[in-house]
Amino acid sequence: MVHKIVHSLTAVLVLSCMTFATSTNAEAPKADTAKIDPAKLDGEKVIAKFPDGTTILMKELLKSIETLPPQLKEAPFEKIYEALLNRIIDMKLISNAARKAGVDKDAEVLKKIEDAKEAMIQKAYLDKEIAKLITVEALKEKYQEVLKMMPKDQFEIRLKHILVKTKAEAEKIIREIKDGKKFDELAKEKSIDEQTKEQGGDLGYVRRSDLPKEFGDAVFKAAKATLVPEPVNLGELGFSVVRVEDKRPIEPPKFEEIKGEIYKAVTPQYAADFIKGLRTEAKVEKFDTEGKPLVEKVEEKKADAPAVPAAVPAPAVK
C-alpha cells in the first residue's frame, strides 16, 4: 500500500512494541483494561517478591521506562507493565546466578567494570565542560548555516487515494467521480487500503521523497484540489485513484525543533578543541619505541574526517 511506503516508520515502531511484549511472554492486556497513570502509582509498592525475601518496588519499574526507546515510552503503561516487570525479574535472576557462580570476582570481569567506570567518568566530565562551551548563540549561528544549505522552493502535498486491484476498476471510479460521486464515499466503499478507507482515503501530507518515483511524478505535477486524471500504477499493490487536496511550501524546521541535532553536530569539534587544550596544558612528554623524544607528525585535516576519534564519548544532548 502507498501508506505503507509513506508511513513505514510507524509500522516499524508498532512491530517493535509487539516484539518487546511477546519476547517476555507477557499476555496482551484485554480491551477493557483500565487506563493507568504512572504518575499516580505508589513507588514503594511491592510488585514482585523472591523466595529469599528480596522485593521489586514499583519505583524500580517506573525508572526502567527511561531506558526504553521512544516508541515504547509512549505506549500505554498497562500494555507494557507485565513485560517490564518480567524484564526486571529476569535481570535480577541473571545477576543472582552470576554472583553465585563467582563471575563478580572474575579478574577479567572486574577489569571490564573498571574500564566502564573510567569511561563513565570521562564522559560525565566532557558532558559538563563542553556544555559550558556550546552556547545558545553558537547553536543559533549554526542554525542559520543549516537554513542556508536547505533546498529552496520545495513543496509537500496532502493526498487522498482509492486503491483497487485493476486499472479498469480505477478508471471506472474516476468516471464516477467526474459524474458527481463523492471521493470520500467511494473510498470507504471500494478502496482495499484498509488503513485509510475509513478516513476517505486520506494519506495526509507527503513529500516527493516519501513516494515511489512514478507516483510522485504523477501527483506533484497536479494542482491542488484536483483529481489526477489517470490511475497510478503501484505494481503488485494495484492501481490508485488519487486526489491532490492541498499543496504548500515546506517550512524549514524551527530552531527549537532541531536544537538537539545541531548540538550533536557541533559537539565533536568542541570536544576535539577541549582535549587539545588539555594536552597543551599538561605538556606530556612522548617517546618513540627506542626511548627517544617522539617527533610530532603534522596531521592533515580532512574535510570528511571526524573531528574527534570514535573512542572519545560524545556529550549528552541538551
PDB file of N, CA, C and O in Angstrom, residues 9 25 28 38 46 49 55 74 92 105 115 133 148 188 198 206 208 218 229 234 246 288:
ATOM      1  N   LEU A   9       7.870   3.922   8.834  1.00  0.00           N
ATOM      2  CA  LEU A   9       8.463   4.045  10.165  1.00  0.00           C
ATOM      3  C   LEU A   9       7.446   3.689  11.233  1.00  0.00           C
ATOM      4  O   LEU A   9       7.759   3.030  12.223  1.00  0.00           O
ATOM      5  N   ASN A  25       7.015 -12.952  26.941  1.00  0.00           N
ATOM      6  CA  ASN A  25       5.882 -13.822  27.189  1.00  0.00           C
ATOM      7  C   ASN A  25       4.770 -13.158  27.970  1.00  0.00           C
ATOM      8  O   ASN A  25       4.012 -13.800  28.698  1.00  0.00           O
ATOM      9  N   ALA A  28      -1.158 -10.070  26.269  1.00  0.00           N
ATOM     10  CA  ALA A  28      -1.690  -8.769  25.858  1.00  0.00           C
ATOM     11  C   ALA A  28      -2.844  -8.393  26.763  1.00  0.00           C
ATOM     12  O   ALA A  28      -3.708  -9.216  27.062  1.00  0.00           O
ATOM     13  N   PRO A  38       0.968   6.387  35.364  1.00  0.00           N
ATOM     14  CA  PRO A  38       2.138   6.022  36.181  1.00  0.00           C
ATOM     15  C   PRO A  38       2.453   7.035  37.266  1.00  0.00           C
ATOM     16  O   PRO A  38       2.960   6.671  38.334  1.00  0.00           O
ATOM     17  N   VAL A  46       5.249  -3.001  46.597  1.00  0.00           N
ATOM     18  CA  VAL A  46       5.955  -4.213  46.187  1.00  0.00           C
ATOM     19  C   VAL A  46       5.208  -4.840  45.016  1.00  0.00           C
ATOM     20  O   VAL A  46       4.006  -5.117  45.107  1.00  0.00           O
ATOM     21  N   LYS A  49       8.157 -10.500  44.562  1.00  0.00           N
ATOM     22  CA  LYS A  49       8.880 -10.940  45.756  1.00  0.00           C
ATOM     23  C   LYS A  49       9.556 -12.274  45.463  1.00  0.00           C
ATOM     24  O   LYS A  49       8.930 -13.216  44.983  1.00  0.00           O
ATOM     25  N   THR A  55      12.664  -7.972  47.223  1.00  0.00           N
ATOM     26  CA  THR A  55      11.471  -7.453  46.556  1.00  0.00           C
ATOM     27  C   THR A  55      11.836  -6.501  45.414  1.00  0.00           C
ATOM     28  O   THR A  55      12.952  -5.983  45.346  1.00  0.00           O
ATOM     29  N   GLU A  74       6.103   5.825  24.848  1.00  0.00           N
ATOM     30  CA  GLU A  74       4.804   6.419  24.570  1.00  0.00           C
ATOM     31  C   GLU A  74       3.664   5.405  24.632  1.00  0.00           C
ATOM     32  O   GLU A  74       2.500   5.773  24.552  1.00  0.00           O
ATOM     33  N   LYS A  92      17.405  -9.573  37.465  1.00  0.00           N
ATOM     34  CA  LYS A  92      17.815  -9.881  38.843  1.00  0.00           C
ATOM     35  C   LYS A  92      18.174 -11.358  38.984  1.00  0.00           C
ATOM     36  O   LYS A  92      19.129 -11.714  39.692  1.00  0.00           O
ATOM     37  N   LYS A 105      33.664 -11.895  40.801  1.00  0.00           N
ATOM     38  CA  LYS A 105      35.039 -11.875  41.325  1.00  0.00           C
ATOM     39  C   LYS A 105      36.063 -12.242  40.244  1.00  0.00           C
ATOM     40  O   LYS A 105      37.265 -12.296  40.515  1.00  0.00           O
ATOM     41  N   ASP A 115      37.107  -0.448  33.543  1.00  0.00           N
ATOM     42  CA  ASP A 115      37.178   0.302  32.277  1.00  0.00           C
ATOM     43  C   ASP A 115      35.882   1.071  32.032  1.00  0.00           C
ATOM     44  O   ASP A 115      35.910   2.227  31.588  1.00  0.00           O
ATOM     45  N   LEU A 133      30.759  25.316  27.001  1.00  0.00           N
ATOM     46  CA  LEU A 133      31.336  25.963  25.825  1.00  0.00           C
ATOM     47  C   LEU A 133      30.320  26.201  24.712  1.00  0.00           C
ATOM     48  O   LEU A 133      30.407  27.196  23.990  1.00  0.00           O
ATOM     49  N   LYS A 148      20.652  28.018   5.331  1.00  0.00           N
ATOM     50  CA  LYS A 148      21.196  28.410   4.028  1.00  0.00           C
ATOM     51  C   LYS A 148      21.454  27.206   3.133  1.00  0.00           C
ATOM     52  O   LYS A 148      21.398  27.299   1.907  1.00  0.00           O
ATOM     53  N   LYS A 188     -14.469   4.788   1.001  1.00  0.00           N
ATOM     54  CA  LYS A 188     -14.987   3.903   2.048  1.00  0.00           C
ATOM     55  C   LYS A 188     -15.615   2.646   1.457  1.00  0.00           C
ATOM     56  O   LYS A 188     -15.542   1.566   2.039  1.00  0.00           O
ATOM     57  N   GLU A 198     -11.505   4.325   5.755  1.00  0.00           N
ATOM     58  CA  GLU A 198     -12.490   4.927   6.666  1.00  0.00           C
ATOM     59  C   GLU A 198     -12.263   6.419   6.859  1.00  0.00           C
ATOM     60  O   GLU A 198     -13.137   7.128   7.338  1.00  0.00           O
ATOM     61  N   VAL A 206       2.531  14.586   2.343  1.00  0.00           N
ATOM     62  CA  VAL A 206       3.713  13.799   1.985  1.00  0.00           C
ATOM     63  C   VAL A 206       4.657  14.657   1.148  1.00  0.00           C
ATOM     64  O   VAL A 206       4.246  15.656   0.544  1.00  0.00           O
ATOM     65  N   ARG A 208       7.845  14.546  -1.912  1.00  0.00           N
ATOM     66  CA  ARG A 208       8.193  13.739  -3.085  1.00  0.00           C
ATOM     67  C   ARG A 208       9.099  12.574  -2.696  1.00  0.00           C
ATOM     68  O   ARG A 208       8.964  11.459  -3.220  1.00  0.00           O
ATOM     69  N   ALA A 218       3.413  11.717 -10.826  1.00  0.00           N
ATOM     70  CA  ALA A 218       2.014  11.909 -11.218  1.00  0.00           C
ATOM     71  C   ALA A 218       1.293  12.916 -10.337  1.00  0.00           C
ATOM     72  O   ALA A 218       0.528  13.757 -10.823  1.00  0.00           O
ATOM     73  N   PRO A 229      -5.873  12.667 -13.397  1.00  0.00           N
ATOM     74  CA  PRO A 229      -6.744  12.159 -14.463  1.00  0.00           C
ATOM     75  C   PRO A 229      -6.601  10.682 -14.791  1.00  0.00           C
ATOM     76  O   PRO A 229      -7.542  10.068 -15.283  1.00  0.00           O
ATOM     77  N   LEU A 234       0.696   1.025  -9.102  1.00  0.00           N
ATOM     78  CA  LEU A 234       1.536   0.751  -7.939  1.00  0.00           C
ATOM     79  C   LEU A 234       2.038  -0.686  -7.937  1.00  0.00           C
ATOM     80  O   LEU A 234       2.316  -1.258  -6.885  1.00  0.00           O
ATOM     81  N   ASP A 246      -4.254  19.470  -1.230  1.00  0.00           N
ATOM     82  CA  ASP A 246      -3.590  20.739  -0.911  1.00  0.00           C
ATOM     83  C   ASP A 246      -2.122  20.646  -1.294  1.00  0.00           C
ATOM     84  O   ASP A 246      -1.555  19.557  -1.408  1.00  0.00           O
ATOM     85  N   ASP A 288      59.499   7.645  21.476  1.00  0.00           N
ATOM     86  CA  ASP A 288      59.293   6.604  20.466  1.00  0.00           C
ATOM     87  C   ASP A 288      59.669   5.243  21.036  1.00  0.00           C
ATOM     88  O   ASP A 288      59.979   5.115  22.226  1.00  0.00           O
TER      89      ASP A 288
END
